[in-house]
Every structure is written in structure tokens, then in C-alpha cells.
Amino acid sequence: MGSLILSQLVFLPLAAALLTLVIPKERESWIRAVALLATGMVLVLATLLVFSYRPLLSGFQFEEKISWIPQVNVWYHLGVDGISLPLVFLTALISFVGVIASASIQDRLKEYFFLYLLLATGMMGTFLALDLFLFYIFWEIVLVPMYFLIGIWGGPRREYAAIKFFLYTLAGSVFMLLAIIACYFSSLPHTFSIPDLTQQGLRLSHNMQWAVFMGFFLAFAIKVPIFPFHTWLPDAHVEAPTPISVILAGVLLKMGGYGFFRISLPLMPGIATQFAIVFAVLGVINIIYGAMVALAQTDFKKLVAYSSVSHMGFVLLGLGAMNLPGFNGAALEMFNHGMITGGMFLLVGVLYDRTHTRNLADFGGLGAKIPVYSGLLIFFSMASLGLPALSGFVGEFLSLMGGFLSFPAITLVSVLGLVVGAAIFLLLIQKVLLGVFQTKWAHLRDINTRELLAIVPLMAMVLWVGLFPRTILFLQSTTLGNLLRHLGSMKGW
Amino acid sequence: MVTAILPELLLTAGAIVLLLLPFLRSARSLVPLSFALIAVAAAIPVGLLLRGHSLGGALFSGVFMFDKLTFFFQELILLSVGLVVMTVAGDARSGLRDRREFYCLLLLTTVGLLLMPGAQNLVLLYLALELVSVLSYLLSGFKKQDGLSVEAALKYLLFGLLSTGVLLYGISLIYGLAGTMDIRAIPVEALRQSPAVTLAALILLAVGFGFKLSLVPFHGWAPDLYEGAPAPVVSFISVAPKIATFAVLIRLFMVWLSPIADLWAILFSFLAVITMTVGNLAALPQTNLKRLLAYSSIAHAGTMLIGLAAGTAFGAGALAYYAVAYLLMNTGLFMAVTAMESAEGRSDLAVYSGLAQREPTMAALMAVCLLSLGGIPPLAGFFGKMWVFGAALKGNLAWLAVAGAVNSVIAAFYYLKVVKTLYLDPLPAGCKPIPCVESLCFGMSFCVVMLFVLGLWQGPLLEILRLVIPSQLPPGSVPW
């Protein structure tokens, strides 16, 4: 087994990005081929990684640790464990699917794929970095290409959406930077290493620990996004081109939840356990608020965007539960949401490419006209609303179960969100597929092979995880159990 | 003893030769000759060090200190001036390129700048500062026919004269208290005994230096000067004098006045916060790139001041790192401004719209400089901010670090506005390609590459900074 597999995952896209720079602008098919090949290789490597990962071992695997800036004790340190592994696979799959979906992009192709591949490097690095310094760099690298990808190839309000996304995220991450520096100076010898900091704990006063925790919390909360920091999300998701919406929903939102698991909980277990109830309450607010707002939407894409806010609430609820079912549910929900909402955004894009409208009132009765598309839409809607045997159900169920063990009252309220969630997607199906067929769509073509190719892998994963959730749960349980033990030791169990 | 000031002697002689010698009829040799002079001046101390000569230490009965700090900042100043000469070489419009008196003034200003970091006597310090100031007035008003340029120069002159007077007053108060002009011999007890007068003197000094650094509220000259003066001159004035002044502040306040740090640290903390905030907020609505960069450089000076306010060796190191990054990103950006000014004759943001489709390479280089100014990793500008904030946190000035962090978000907005203009705005019809000048292309590429190198491979620079920071500073807190 090549021991540099993680570096390859991170830097293959970057190498491909640099390669696209030297390809002449006119050779569009070459550029596409390079991007497809690079993300395809990353997907193959990620699959290999999943199969060679040993789920029962605790600690990090495939670690790479090279001294980077010895003067300040910064290491190039990558590693994978049960929390990051599903997300690494998710990132690889979504990046690959995104390249297929990028066929609709025609304009300034070279710049597009350069930025796209740079984004892939940033995302992968964020999930693999085990040094706070490195983590922060990857975290911020994601911002820049995303800004351009929304700003150049987005919809009518793209400039506003792009700058809003950038500033929101930056505002959160500068406070994370201060928190990281505070962690660094609190440790002896000074270190940025996440495992080392976890082991020695932060030698900071209680108030300072709260300040550090809030610094990280702000950065992650904006990314998740947690109400009331979510207002960038509908703008960014709606204005971004289809493949970028898929990446935003599929991968970027997970960076926030991942940050809680990777940094907030292990580094500040004492504060985190005190904060659990806040996580749960915020989770419920996200679930209910997101669902209610989604219900009121007339724009197809905005509806999916707000339903993401609702789904992220389940992640928070599971996180706040601070028990194994809750953690498993939260981590699984992140993975599932990436697949399901990614698929939903692809479907929105397919319809938009043909009709150039996303207004739900413009559709109706499409079910008979485009049967394959309709089947897919029903499939992903059912997955979104949490139909058993599809993956969405498992994550939400585990989150609720964990939440019920810790906060029964709060969890009871959040179950209401499931009802509203079901209403959202059933109404969506009704508005788009049922009802009176509008004659202006008489020439509407059904989904084509290329679009199908992008969606089928996601569909397969949704079905597989729905039927055999054990595959993913098995990968992450050991790590989550260890994390709980770490948290529990602080609570004095 | 003379070897230590060989660069200054060489540059003075060179300036006179450039001006007087009749055989230099052709204007073409001006750029290579000036560049060669600067390169040799920069190489002399390096060569002497490599051949085993020690740095001179206190020279001329202690007036001038030639230590590692002086050496480092002198090299930095020479790098900055060298890049400015490359910028001038690409300036086809303002006519600076062919005027030998311009190079003469530039080299003489450099002599003043080189004396500043090593000055240990308030008189020498004042003289060096004055040499730089007076010549800067001349440089900024170089386009005599241009009303804007003349107005800017006049404003600069009036502000400058006032602030020099204030600085002189501060110096006289210090002399009155201490009875000496030698900053090493200032008796701290004497200053302690009359805190009111000391505070007044410190405030007056801060005003004087604040003018050079364009700290708020002494920044009024900067926006007009940046807008009116030719781009290469602005590039020079926005970097080299600031770096030299920061070197002076490190030596004067952090080294020799550190026992009364409680008096000046709070002063500089407040100046830092006001300067960052006002600079950044005022930059937001700007529509002229040079004017925007004026406010941006005001804000950057404020951020660097945090390192000074921290008062530790870490703070000084962070400030020096920031200075290197600032030099590279600001000079790199001004090279692009120069190229655009040469091609189009103006520098409002509208001429930059769609530059990415017109000149993709130039737009990309500009974007990297802008992102570095905005503090995006892994570029050097980000690490400058990171170390400065770290120094503040370590020095128990968390509020200062938070203020800096909030400010860097505001700053990102207007840098991104420029990036937006380059990449997102449509290209106006009928734009011609911008002629590529080798010196500008090379200079910008150098700056951008160095921004990446210092970000991704900063070990060597950190090592140098550790050696450079004087050992008298409050120790024990250098993280590297």
C-alpha cells in the first residue's frame, strides 16, 4: 500500500489544475479530459482507501508527517480516521460527479477547471489535515476558487452571492485563526498538532477556553450553517452553477460539522459537553426553521437550499446528544446529505438547463412527459424526506434516537420538522410532476445519458447506505466511540 | 569603519555621477546604471559578511549602529528601491524614465533611508528623516505640468513640515529631560520622574513618525499624493520610508525605551486600532485604484503597529515579517498600476474591468498580490497578519488582535472588489492589449513567486528574523 495515498488525494487535483494552465484555451476537450481523469483517479484512490482502512483500529491511519516550518513547529501532517474517511470518499465522489455535470459550462473553460480542481484540493486537504496550521490554510484555500466559481459562472445575482459567501466565511474564519493561535500558545511545547493538543488538553483558563471555543464555533457555525448565520446559503446555492451548487451542498457544508467533530469536541471536551444543549437547541431551530422556510419557497433551487438548512439541524441534534447513536447519526447524516442534496441540485440543474426557469408555478404535469426524470426526482425526494430503506432515514433516525436519550423534550419538537419535511417534498412532487401539463413544455426532452451518468452513482450510494447503513457506521463507530470516551472522561463517568 | 557606510558613499557618488557626467547622453543607460548601483550597494555588506568581516557595531562615537537589525532593514530598503527602479523602467507615460535628476533624487533619498535604521543619535535620526522627507516632496511633485501632482506634492510638503516641527519639539523635550541626544544613554529614571512631560514627548514623537507611516489622524496627505503622483513614485513612497520608519521605531521604542513601554504601548495600540479602522472603512467606497491603495497602505501600517505595541521580540519579528510581505505585495501591485497607467493614462477601477480577458497573466499576478494584501493563505500577507495577531495575543492584547481580525474582514471586501473588477466585470469594447515591458513582467513575477515562497517555505526567513531581532528586547517569547 503506497503510504503517500493521502498526499495523492490532496495534490492530484492541484497537479491537474496546473496542467490545465499549460493547455491551450482552444483545446476544450483536453481540459475536460484532464479534469475528469484527475478526479476519477482521486475517486479510485479514495475507494482504495476505504477498502484498506481498518475500522477496528483506533487512532489515525495512513499518517504522513513531515516537518514543514520547524521554527514554529508546524508539520505537514495528514491522517484519516472514522470521522474523516466517509467525508473523504464523499468529496472524491462529488468532485467526480461535478466534473460530469460541468458539461453545461461552456464559457472560460480553462479558468473554470483550474479553479474547480483547486477547490477539490482545498476540500480534500481540509478533511485530511491534522495540523491546525495546515487545516486553516486548506480551509481558506476553498474560499477563493469558490468565490470565482460563483461570481463568474453563476446566475443573475452572482456577484452579490459570491462576495456574501466569501465575507461570511472569512468573518468566521479570522476568529478561528485567533483561536488557533491561542491554542498554539497554550500548549507546551508550542504545537499546532490536533492529536497532540487533544492529548495534552488546553492549558487555558476557563474563560479563555470559552473564548477559544466560541472562535471555532463561529467559523464552523457559519459553514454548517447554523441559524442565524445561514443567510449566505440560499444566495450562494441559488446563484451558483449546478456543479458548484452540488459541491457547496455536498461538501462545503460538511466542513462545519467536521470541524466540530475534529477540533471543537476533542480539544475542549469540558466546554463542549456544557455546550451540548446549545447544539441541540440550535439543531431544532435549524430543523424547524429550515423546513418552514423551504415550505414557503416558489423557487425550486431555493427550496432545496433551505431544506439543506433543515437537514443540517439533524447533524447538530446528533452532535448535541453526546452519545453513540447521536454521533453516528450526525456523521452519517453529513455523508447522506451530500449524496441526496447533491442529487437534488443535479436534478434542479437538469430541469433549469431545459426550461430556463426554476419557478415552481411554471411547471406541472411533467410526470408523463419526462418519466425517467420524474422517477429520479421522486427517488431523491423520498430520500430527502426520510423514507425508510433510503439513506436519509438512517441518519435522521439515529440522530433523533440519540437526541431522545439526552434531551427528550427538544427531540420531540424536532420530530415536527420531519412532518414539515415530508410536506415540502410531497408538495414539490405535486407541483412539478402532477397537475395540469403546460403546453409550453411540449418539446421538453427527458434526462440524457450524460446527466444520468452523474446522478446514478449518487443514487446507488443512497440506496446502498439505506439498505446497508452498517457499511458506513462500521467505518466510523470506533473513532466516534473513542471520541465519546474522551469526552466522557472529562465528565467524570 | 568606512566599510560600514560604503553603500551610502557609493550611492551618493553614483547620484552625483548620474547628474553631472556629460558622457551619459543616452537616457537608456540611466535605468541599468541606477539598478547596478543599488545592486552593488546591497551586495557590499553581504559580501563583507560572507568574507568573515563582522558588522561594525556602534560607529562614529556611537552615532550610527551597524548591527544585524540595521543590515536587515538596509537590505530590505535596497530591495524596495531596486524594484522601484524596475517599475520606472516600465513607465512609458509620465516621463520619469528619461530624467536623470529623478534617479539622482531617488538614490539620495535611498541614502537617507539607509541611515535611518542605524541612527542611534536623535540628531542623525532627524537629519536622515529630513533628507528623506525633503527629497520625497520633490519626487512627488516631479510632474510639474500636472496640476494634481503639484497639488499633492504641496499638501505633502505642508503636512510634512508641520510634522517635522512636531517631531523636533518632541526630540527637544527628550533632550531636556535626558540631557543627551544619544538614545542609548537616555536615563529611563529621569523620564520616569516626570511622566507628564515624557508622555507629551512620546506623543509628539508618535505624531512625527505617524506622519511618515501615514497613521490616522496624520494620514491626510496620503490619498491625494497617491492619486496625483506618478505610480512609480507612489510605489516608492508607500513602501521604503515606511519600512525605514518601522526600523527606527523598533530601535528607539522597543530597544531603548522598553523600560517605559507601559507609557507608549497603549498609545500605539490606540493609534493602531484607529488607523486600521479608518483606513479600511475609507477604502471601501473608493473608485480609483491608487486612492484605494492609499487607504489600504494606511490600514496596513496600522496592522504592523500592533507588532510594535506588543513590545516583545515576537512583536518585532512579526512586524519585520509583515514588512517583507508588504514590500512584495504592494510593489508588485504598483507595477501593474504603472503598466496600466502607461497604457491608458488613468487608474480608476473602470479601466481594469475585464482585465482577465485582456491580459490573463497580468490579471492573475495582480489577483495574487491583492489576495495577499487581503490576507488569504498561503500567501505571505496572510502570515504577516497571523504573526502580528499572535504577538498581540501573546502580549495579552487580545482586544487588539480581535480588532485586527475584524479589520481584515473589512479589508478583504475592497480587495475583492478589485479582483471582481478584474475577473467578473465585462471587458469594454475596443481595448487594445497592454504592451508587455520585460522589467515589469519580471518584477511582478518575482514579487508573486516570493509571496508564495515566503508563505510556503518561511523557515529561512523566520531563522533570519530570529538572528536579526536585537537581544535587548523582552525575551522568551519568540515562537521561532
Short mmCIF file of C-alpha atoms in Angstrom, two decimals, chain A residues 205-476:
data_model
loop_
_atom_site.label_atom_id
_atom_site.label_comp_id
_atom_site.label_asym_id
_atom_site.label_seq_id
_atom_site.Cartn_x
_atom_site.Cartn_y
_atom_site.Cartn_z
CA SER A 205 -8.32 29.47 32.00
CA HIS A 206 -11.98 28.54 31.83
CA ASN A 207 -12.99 31.88 30.35
CA MET A 208 -10.22 31.73 27.76
CA GLN A 209 -11.32 28.23 26.81
CA TRP A 210 -14.80 29.57 26.25
CA ALA A 211 -13.39 32.33 24.06
CA VAL A 212 -11.40 29.80 22.02
CA PHE A 213 -14.40 27.52 21.74
CA MET A 214 -16.55 30.37 20.51
CA GLY A 215 -13.90 31.35 17.97
CA PHE A 216 -14.03 27.88 16.45
CA PHE A 217 -17.79 27.73 16.88
CA LEU A 218 -18.33 30.90 14.88
CA ALA A 219 -16.27 29.63 11.96
CA PHE A 220 -17.97 26.24 11.89
CA ALA A 221 -21.45 27.62 12.59
CA ILE A 222 -21.25 29.85 9.54
CA LYS A 223 -20.13 26.95 7.40
CA VAL A 224 -22.76 24.45 8.61
CA PRO A 225 -24.74 26.88 8.52
CA ILE A 226 -26.46 27.30 11.87
CA PHE A 227 -29.35 29.72 12.24
CA PRO A 228 -28.90 32.80 12.33
CA PHE A 229 -25.67 32.52 10.32
CA HIS A 230 -27.33 30.80 7.38
CA THR A 231 -28.28 33.78 5.23
CA TRP A 232 -25.37 33.34 2.83
CA LEU A 233 -26.51 29.84 1.94
CA PRO A 234 -29.68 30.46 -0.09
CA ASP A 235 -27.94 33.18 -2.09
CA ALA A 236 -24.82 31.15 -2.80
CA HIS A 237 -26.66 27.92 -3.58
CA VAL A 238 -29.19 29.56 -5.85
CA GLU A 239 -26.75 31.70 -7.82
CA ALA A 240 -24.02 29.08 -8.23
CA PRO A 241 -23.94 27.00 -11.42
CA THR A 242 -25.27 23.45 -10.99
CA PRO A 243 -21.98 21.58 -10.37
CA ILE A 244 -20.92 24.20 -7.85
CA SER A 245 -24.24 24.04 -6.02
CA VAL A 246 -23.66 20.31 -5.79
CA ILE A 247 -20.24 20.86 -4.27
CA LEU A 248 -21.49 23.57 -1.92
CA ALA A 249 -24.26 21.40 -0.57
CA GLY A 250 -22.42 18.14 -0.88
CA VAL A 251 -19.04 19.00 0.60
CA LEU A 252 -18.66 22.55 1.86
CA LEU A 253 -21.43 22.37 4.42
CA LYS A 254 -19.79 19.29 5.88
CA MET A 255 -16.64 21.22 6.65
CA GLY A 256 -18.50 22.89 9.51
CA GLY A 257 -19.83 19.70 11.05
CA TYR A 258 -16.48 18.03 10.53
CA GLY A 259 -14.78 20.92 12.34
CA PHE A 260 -16.94 20.32 15.41
CA PHE A 261 -16.00 16.65 15.44
CA ARG A 262 -12.35 17.13 14.64
CA ILE A 263 -11.48 20.23 16.66
CA SER A 264 -14.15 21.64 18.98
CA LEU A 265 -15.07 18.41 20.76
CA PRO A 266 -11.63 16.78 21.21
CA LEU A 267 -9.75 19.97 22.09
CA MET A 268 -12.25 21.41 24.52
CA PRO A 269 -14.21 18.44 25.86
CA GLY A 270 -15.22 20.22 29.04
CA ILE A 271 -16.72 23.19 27.25
CA ALA A 272 -18.23 21.01 24.53
CA THR A 273 -20.21 18.90 27.00
CA GLN A 274 -21.53 22.05 28.63
CA PHE A 275 -22.40 23.36 25.21
CA ALA A 276 -24.27 20.18 24.20
CA ILE A 277 -27.69 21.58 24.99
CA VAL A 278 -26.98 24.64 22.85
CA PHE A 279 -26.10 22.37 19.94
CA ALA A 280 -29.36 20.51 20.41
CA VAL A 281 -31.46 23.65 20.64
CA LEU A 282 -29.77 25.18 17.60
CA GLY A 283 -30.33 21.89 15.83
CA VAL A 284 -34.06 22.03 16.47
CA ILE A 285 -34.23 25.62 15.34
CA ASN A 286 -32.43 24.67 12.13
CA ILE A 287 -34.73 21.70 11.54
CA ILE A 288 -37.98 23.57 12.09
CA TYR A 289 -36.97 26.94 10.68
CA GLY A 290 -35.30 25.49 7.58
CA ALA A 291 -38.28 23.30 6.85
CA MET A 292 -40.83 26.07 7.35
CA VAL A 293 -38.93 28.46 5.09
CA ALA A 294 -38.44 25.75 2.48
CA LEU A 295 -42.17 25.14 2.52
CA ALA A 296 -42.81 28.73 1.54
CA GLN A 297 -40.41 28.79 -1.43
CA THR A 298 -41.56 29.14 -5.00
CA ASP A 299 -38.07 28.70 -6.44
CA PHE A 300 -37.04 25.08 -6.93
CA LYS A 301 -33.39 25.66 -6.05
CA LYS A 302 -34.11 27.82 -3.04
CA LEU A 303 -36.41 25.14 -1.74
CA VAL A 304 -33.61 22.58 -1.88
CA ALA A 305 -31.22 25.08 -0.32
CA TYR A 306 -33.46 25.69 2.69
CA SER A 307 -34.15 22.00 3.07
CA SER A 308 -30.36 21.69 3.50
CA VAL A 309 -30.58 24.02 6.47
CA SER A 310 -33.18 21.71 7.91
CA HIS A 311 -31.08 18.60 7.31
CA MET A 312 -28.05 20.18 8.91
CA GLY A 313 -30.19 20.56 12.01
CA PHE A 314 -30.15 16.78 12.41
CA VAL A 315 -26.36 16.88 12.39
CA LEU A 316 -26.42 19.40 15.23
CA LEU A 317 -29.01 17.46 17.18
CA GLY A 318 -26.96 14.29 16.96
CA LEU A 319 -23.84 16.21 17.90
CA GLY A 320 -25.53 17.71 20.93
CA ALA A 321 -26.77 14.31 22.05
CA MET A 322 -23.22 13.33 23.02
CA ASN A 323 -23.91 9.63 22.78
CA LEU A 324 -23.01 6.98 20.24
CA PRO A 325 -26.29 6.83 18.30
CA GLY A 326 -26.37 10.61 18.15
CA PHE A 327 -22.77 10.89 16.92
CA ASN A 328 -23.28 8.09 14.42
CA GLY A 329 -26.43 9.77 13.20
CA ALA A 330 -24.74 13.16 12.86
CA ALA A 331 -21.75 11.78 10.98
CA LEU A 332 -23.92 9.61 8.75
CA GLU A 333 -26.34 12.45 8.08
CA MET A 334 -23.43 14.55 6.79
CA PHE A 335 -22.47 11.79 4.37
CA ASN A 336 -26.04 11.14 3.27
CA HIS A 337 -26.97 14.75 2.87
CA GLY A 338 -24.03 15.16 0.50
CA MET A 339 -25.34 12.39 -1.73
CA ILE A 340 -29.04 13.26 -1.55
CA THR A 341 -28.89 17.02 -1.82
CA GLY A 342 -26.12 16.76 -4.38
CA GLY A 343 -28.50 14.65 -6.44
CA MET A 344 -31.34 17.10 -5.88
CA PHE A 345 -29.25 20.01 -7.14
CA LEU A 346 -28.26 18.00 -10.20
CA LEU A 347 -31.94 17.41 -10.92
CA VAL A 348 -32.73 21.10 -10.46
CA GLY A 349 -29.94 21.84 -12.92
CA VAL A 350 -31.27 19.34 -15.49
CA LEU A 351 -34.68 20.99 -15.49
CA TYR A 352 -33.25 24.50 -15.48
CA ASP A 353 -30.97 23.80 -18.45
CA ARG A 354 -34.04 22.87 -20.49
CA THR A 355 -36.61 25.39 -19.28
CA HIS A 356 -34.51 28.31 -18.01
CA THR A 357 -36.84 28.77 -15.11
CA ARG A 358 -36.89 27.49 -11.58
CA ASN A 359 -40.25 28.89 -10.64
CA LEU A 360 -42.35 26.00 -9.39
CA ALA A 361 -45.54 27.63 -10.65
CA ASP A 362 -44.23 27.30 -14.22
CA PHE A 363 -44.13 23.53 -14.01
CA GLY A 364 -46.85 20.95 -13.64
CA GLY A 365 -47.81 17.65 -15.13
CA LEU A 366 -44.25 16.88 -16.22
CA GLY A 367 -44.54 13.35 -14.85
CA ALA A 368 -45.83 11.83 -18.03
CA LYS A 369 -43.69 13.95 -20.31
CA ILE A 370 -40.29 13.09 -18.81
CA PRO A 371 -40.77 9.79 -16.98
CA VAL A 372 -37.14 8.95 -16.23
CA TYR A 373 -36.51 12.36 -14.75
CA SER A 374 -39.68 12.06 -12.73
CA GLY A 375 -38.61 8.74 -11.32
CA LEU A 376 -35.30 10.21 -10.23
CA LEU A 377 -36.95 13.25 -8.69
CA ILE A 378 -39.33 11.05 -6.72
CA PHE A 379 -36.44 8.86 -5.60
CA PHE A 380 -34.36 11.78 -4.29
CA SER A 381 -37.41 13.49 -2.77
CA MET A 382 -38.23 10.34 -0.86
CA ALA A 383 -34.64 10.09 0.29
CA SER A 384 -34.78 13.73 1.42
CA LEU A 385 -37.95 13.35 3.40
CA GLY A 386 -36.54 10.31 5.14
CA LEU A 387 -38.30 7.31 3.65
CA PRO A 388 -37.06 4.10 5.28
CA ALA A 389 -34.77 1.96 3.11
CA LEU A 390 -33.16 5.09 1.70
CA SER A 391 -30.13 6.61 3.34
CA GLY A 392 -31.71 9.82 4.64
CA PHE A 393 -33.87 7.85 7.03
CA VAL A 394 -30.99 6.13 8.79
CA GLY A 395 -29.10 9.28 9.65
CA GLU A 396 -32.15 11.15 10.85
CA PHE A 397 -33.39 8.18 12.83
CA LEU A 398 -30.08 7.75 14.63
CA SER A 399 -29.85 11.46 15.35
CA LEU A 400 -33.33 11.52 16.79
CA MET A 401 -32.68 8.40 18.80
CA GLY A 402 -29.51 9.87 20.27
CA GLY A 403 -31.23 13.17 20.86
CA PHE A 404 -34.12 11.46 22.63
CA LEU A 405 -31.77 9.77 25.07
CA SER A 406 -30.26 13.10 26.08
CA PHE A 407 -32.94 15.72 25.50
CA PRO A 408 -36.35 14.09 25.08
CA ALA A 409 -38.37 17.31 25.02
CA ILE A 410 -36.21 19.01 22.42
CA THR A 411 -36.22 15.91 20.26
CA LEU A 412 -39.99 15.67 20.37
CA VAL A 413 -40.20 19.17 18.95
CA SER A 414 -37.76 18.37 16.18
CA VAL A 415 -39.82 15.39 15.04
CA LEU A 416 -42.30 18.01 13.86
CA GLY A 417 -39.61 19.02 11.40
CA LEU A 418 -39.87 15.60 9.80
CA VAL A 419 -43.55 16.15 9.16
CA VAL A 420 -42.94 19.52 7.57
CA GLY A 421 -40.07 17.97 5.64
CA ALA A 422 -42.38 15.37 4.20
CA ALA A 423 -44.80 18.13 3.23
CA ILE A 424 -42.08 20.08 1.41
CA PHE A 425 -41.11 17.25 -0.85
CA LEU A 426 -44.58 15.87 -1.44
CA LEU A 427 -45.76 19.33 -2.45
CA LEU A 428 -42.70 19.65 -4.65
CA ILE A 429 -43.57 16.44 -6.46
CA GLN A 430 -47.12 17.60 -6.78
CA LYS A 431 -46.19 20.98 -8.22
CA VAL A 432 -43.63 19.68 -10.71
CA LEU A 433 -44.83 16.28 -11.76
CA LEU A 434 -48.57 16.25 -11.18
CA GLY A 435 -51.35 18.63 -12.07
CA VAL A 436 -52.12 20.25 -15.40
CA PHE A 437 -49.48 19.92 -18.10
CA GLN A 438 -48.45 23.25 -19.56
CA THR A 439 -48.26 23.14 -23.33
CA LYS A 440 -45.18 25.35 -23.50
CA TRP A 441 -43.15 22.32 -22.34
CA ALA A 442 -44.37 20.17 -25.21
CA HIS A 443 -40.83 19.83 -26.54
CA LEU A 444 -39.21 19.05 -23.24
CA ARG A 445 -36.62 16.29 -23.58
CA ASP A 446 -36.06 13.71 -20.90
CA ILE A 447 -32.79 13.40 -18.99
CA ASN A 448 -29.89 12.40 -21.25
CA THR A 449 -27.20 9.79 -20.73
CA ARG A 450 -24.55 12.20 -19.58
CA GLU A 451 -26.79 13.65 -16.90
CA LEU A 452 -27.85 10.17 -15.92
CA LEU A 453 -24.21 9.21 -15.56
CA ALA A 454 -23.72 11.95 -12.99
CA ILE A 455 -26.77 11.02 -10.95
CA VAL A 456 -26.64 7.23 -10.94
CA PRO A 457 -23.58 6.92 -8.66
CA LEU A 458 -25.26 9.14 -6.08
CA MET A 459 -28.47 7.15 -6.38
CA ALA A 460 -26.63 3.89 -5.90
CA MET A 461 -24.96 5.18 -2.76
CA VAL A 462 -28.27 6.45 -1.37
CA LEU A 463 -29.88 3.06 -1.89
CA TRP A 464 -26.86 1.12 -0.63
CA VAL A 465 -26.49 3.10 2.57
CA GLY A 466 -30.24 2.96 3.08
CA LEU A 467 -30.22 -0.81 2.89
CA PHE A 468 -26.83 -1.47 4.49
CA PRO A 469 -26.05 1.51 6.75
CA ARG A 470 -23.64 -0.81 8.53
CA THR A 471 -21.04 -0.21 5.78
CA ILE A 472 -20.58 3.39 6.84
CA LEU A 473 -21.44 3.03 10.52
CA PHE A 474 -18.85 0.28 10.84
CA LEU A 475 -16.18 2.62 9.47
CA GLN A 476 -16.91 5.43 11.89
#
